Amino acid sequence: MKNKYLTIFLLVLLMILPSIFPDNESRYEEWSKSLLCPVCQGETIYDSPSEYADDMGAVLLEQINNGMTDDEIYSFWVSRYGERIITNPINQNLEILIIPLVLISIFILLFVRKLYAKK
Amino acid sequence: MIYNTGIIFSWISFGLLIFLFFKNKHIYTEILVRLNLFIQIFLFCLLEIGLFLNDFSVSYIANYSAKSTPPLYKFASLWGSLDGSILLWNLCLSLFMYIYLKLYKDNSSDIDIKIFSLIMIFFVGYTVFSSSPFAGCIELAVVGCSNSTILPFQELVISNIGRGPNPLLQNHPLMAIHPPMLYVGYVGMTMPFVAATSRLYSKSDDTNAWVEVAEKTTYIPWLFLTIGITLGAAWSYEVLGWGGYWAWDPVENVSFIPWLLATAFLHSAKIQKSQNTLLNWNYILVGLMFLSTIFGTFVTRSGVLISVHAFSNGNIGTYLLFGMLFFGFIFIFIGSKNIEYFSKSKKIENWFGKSGFFVYNNIFLFSSALVIFIGTIFPLIYETLYNRQITIGRSYYDILVGPLLLILLGLMIFSVKLPIKNINIEKWIEENNILVNSSLILSIFILFYLNNSYILIFTVIISVLLIVITFSNFYKNYRNKKTNTSYWTGQIAHLGIGIFALGIIFNVSQSYSTEKEINSFEEFNFNNQTFFVYDSIEESLPEKNIIKLPISNGSNTKFTSLNIFKNSSQQAISSPAVFRTFLNDIYITVKFIDESSYKLIVRNNYGIFIMWIGLFISSISFLPRLRKYEK
């Protein structure tokens, strides 16, 4: 058991696992986790048990079965309910991701610099 | 009667606190603090009595309780809405003030009690000047009360039937415990704030005394916050038929932010004590912990954000915002007086030794708190600046907070044995090679059964490694009397978090759901099991109607139900039927189409039981600390 090469072998084996057993989340699941149910106080239509979410889900399923692209689905829902229907606005508004990343980096930089002892 | 007494005693409490703040002499402090505690206990009991006597001349009781409300929920109605919960807040605050006085008071001056009373003046002031839970009803609504007065001795009108609490709150006993736990956690964060500001203000000679007291006083609120958040998650999963436990809802976020900051502080305080570093940072953390609890209340109660938890009430938002600025100013003022002391803070020399790892811990915990804070207020900023309404959902947190928490999980592996000098990673792997290899083999076995993605693989490897190493450390060293109790508290908490992480990653990556339309006395297949659906049963209680649907998997029969509350116009609440095994839950909720046909939402939720085990272990991490007090 005590063997460095075994460790390396096991790590390599672990890293190729995803190609052997791929993860496939359906497009419907992905989208229904991203659409907000407008009458349910902050739940997505995937989470919400309400009738309204059901109806939206049915429309969504039809769109996906008809082979609509992600952009088409996006503009369909946004044009009807406004931007707040999308709980995953990152793809369209990259700044939502960049601003926190920049702030974290600034924080870490300041923090480490303040503590770093000059030799 | 209750209305007049309540309002007058709120005034007395307010006056007493003002006196406590302005008085010069050292005498009477204890008597006044004790008196203040008694008044708050009295006010609490008074409102409870009002709730049980159905005194609907009090506006709060008319609006948030009803004659048909069962006793337990009548009791819990006290904190069921804003004004009452401020009363509970004040009770906790006065209790903590008393505890602080007894155990942690700085004997050289009264400044800590003065700061404490200033904070309490702020919260009691709200019930006195703005909106009191004892306010009398002067105008009736169709049900309950629509207008009220906070002046005593007015002509009142009495509604004859109360509106009753929010249906969500009277659905399960857990709901009666979850909010007070969080309140104790929130309010308790006042203690470290007072300890830090007062001791640095009066500059006692023992310069690190403030951080010792602040650490001791953080631990208890931290524990309650942990339990409160856990109960909230358990309640939303086990009781509400929603199927989830954490939604990154704004209100969940603002309870998580103080938790992350307090966790960071509990770690970095240790480094300050042993190595005299991070002085200024610890001060900042203590301040942010306290301010984030007020911010949390602000977000929850001001109605600025949409959430399951939010209930808004007029002007509390501005009031709390003002309070945040005011206490923030005091905090900065006292901090700036101590610039010289803070500049004595030592630099870090061993970035891969003990102090280095504690610094990383702080960096990633604080960054997580920062990201969550930004995600919570982003929609507000967008609305104010660009007049755009956006929603920040799960994916934001998955992408940004996920990796940070994963790194933290990895750091915990090394916490088992950290040298002061730099750690040699090659030597570390060599020393722990048997454990590392067996963890990797275990990971492969686990991953063999799962859909795979890299984030899943990393999480599984890291959490398995953490569990294995922490566990073997217990086995080898727990009898060793030399290691101190707080070390084992940390190790138990880490073990729990490792198990929790494993559960969560199973849940996130493996769960799936489906919908079935079905009639009474039919069966359906799911996850290689056959489920049989019986006929629905109706049950009528004074406060609600319940429609139950029994479902059997052959060996067990469970109910999924719909609760319809009589006094509420809000939507019905569904409860799930849960068939639990160690690895997965079959979680079924129902929608009724007509009398004998149903639409079932059937979920296969993985890892939930493992998650609860992990959280339970983390929650009992205080046990080794009790050993200290036995002697």
PDB file of C-alpha atoms in Angstrom, chain B residues 193 283 287 290-291 294 322-334:
ATOM      1  CA  PHE B 193     -18.170  43.426  19.147  1.00  0.00           C
ATOM      2  CA  TYR B 283     -10.608  43.640  14.732  1.00  0.00           C
ATOM      3  CA  GLY B 287     -16.776  44.471  13.437  1.00  0.00           C
ATOM      4  CA  PHE B 290     -21.680  42.369  14.124  1.00  0.00           C
ATOM      5  CA  LEU B 291     -22.557  44.666  11.220  1.00  0.00           C
ATOM      6  CA  ILE B 294     -27.719  44.016  11.319  1.00  0.00           C
ATOM      7  CA  PHE B 322     -28.906  54.200   9.976  1.00  0.00           C
ATOM      8  CA  GLY B 323     -27.934  51.861  12.795  1.00  0.00           C
ATOM      9  CA  MET B 324     -25.415  50.097  10.583  1.00  0.00           C
ATOM     10  CA  LEU B 325     -23.768  53.397   9.672  1.00  0.00           C
ATOM     11  CA  PHE B 326     -23.799  54.579  13.264  1.00  0.00           C
ATOM     12  CA  PHE B 327     -22.207  51.454  14.747  1.00  0.00           C
ATOM     13  CA  GLY B 328     -19.876  51.245  11.778  1.00  0.00           C
ATOM     14  CA  PHE B 329     -18.706  54.746  12.621  1.00  0.00           C
ATOM     15  CA  ILE B 330     -18.097  53.869  16.283  1.00  0.00           C
ATOM     16  CA  PHE B 331     -16.185  50.815  15.156  1.00  0.00           C
ATOM     17  CA  ILE B 332     -13.954  52.773  12.765  1.00  0.00           C
ATOM     18  CA  PHE B 333     -13.434  55.530  15.308  1.00  0.00           C
ATOM     19  CA  ILE B 334     -12.194  53.140  17.995  1.00  0.00           C
TER      20      ILE B 334
END
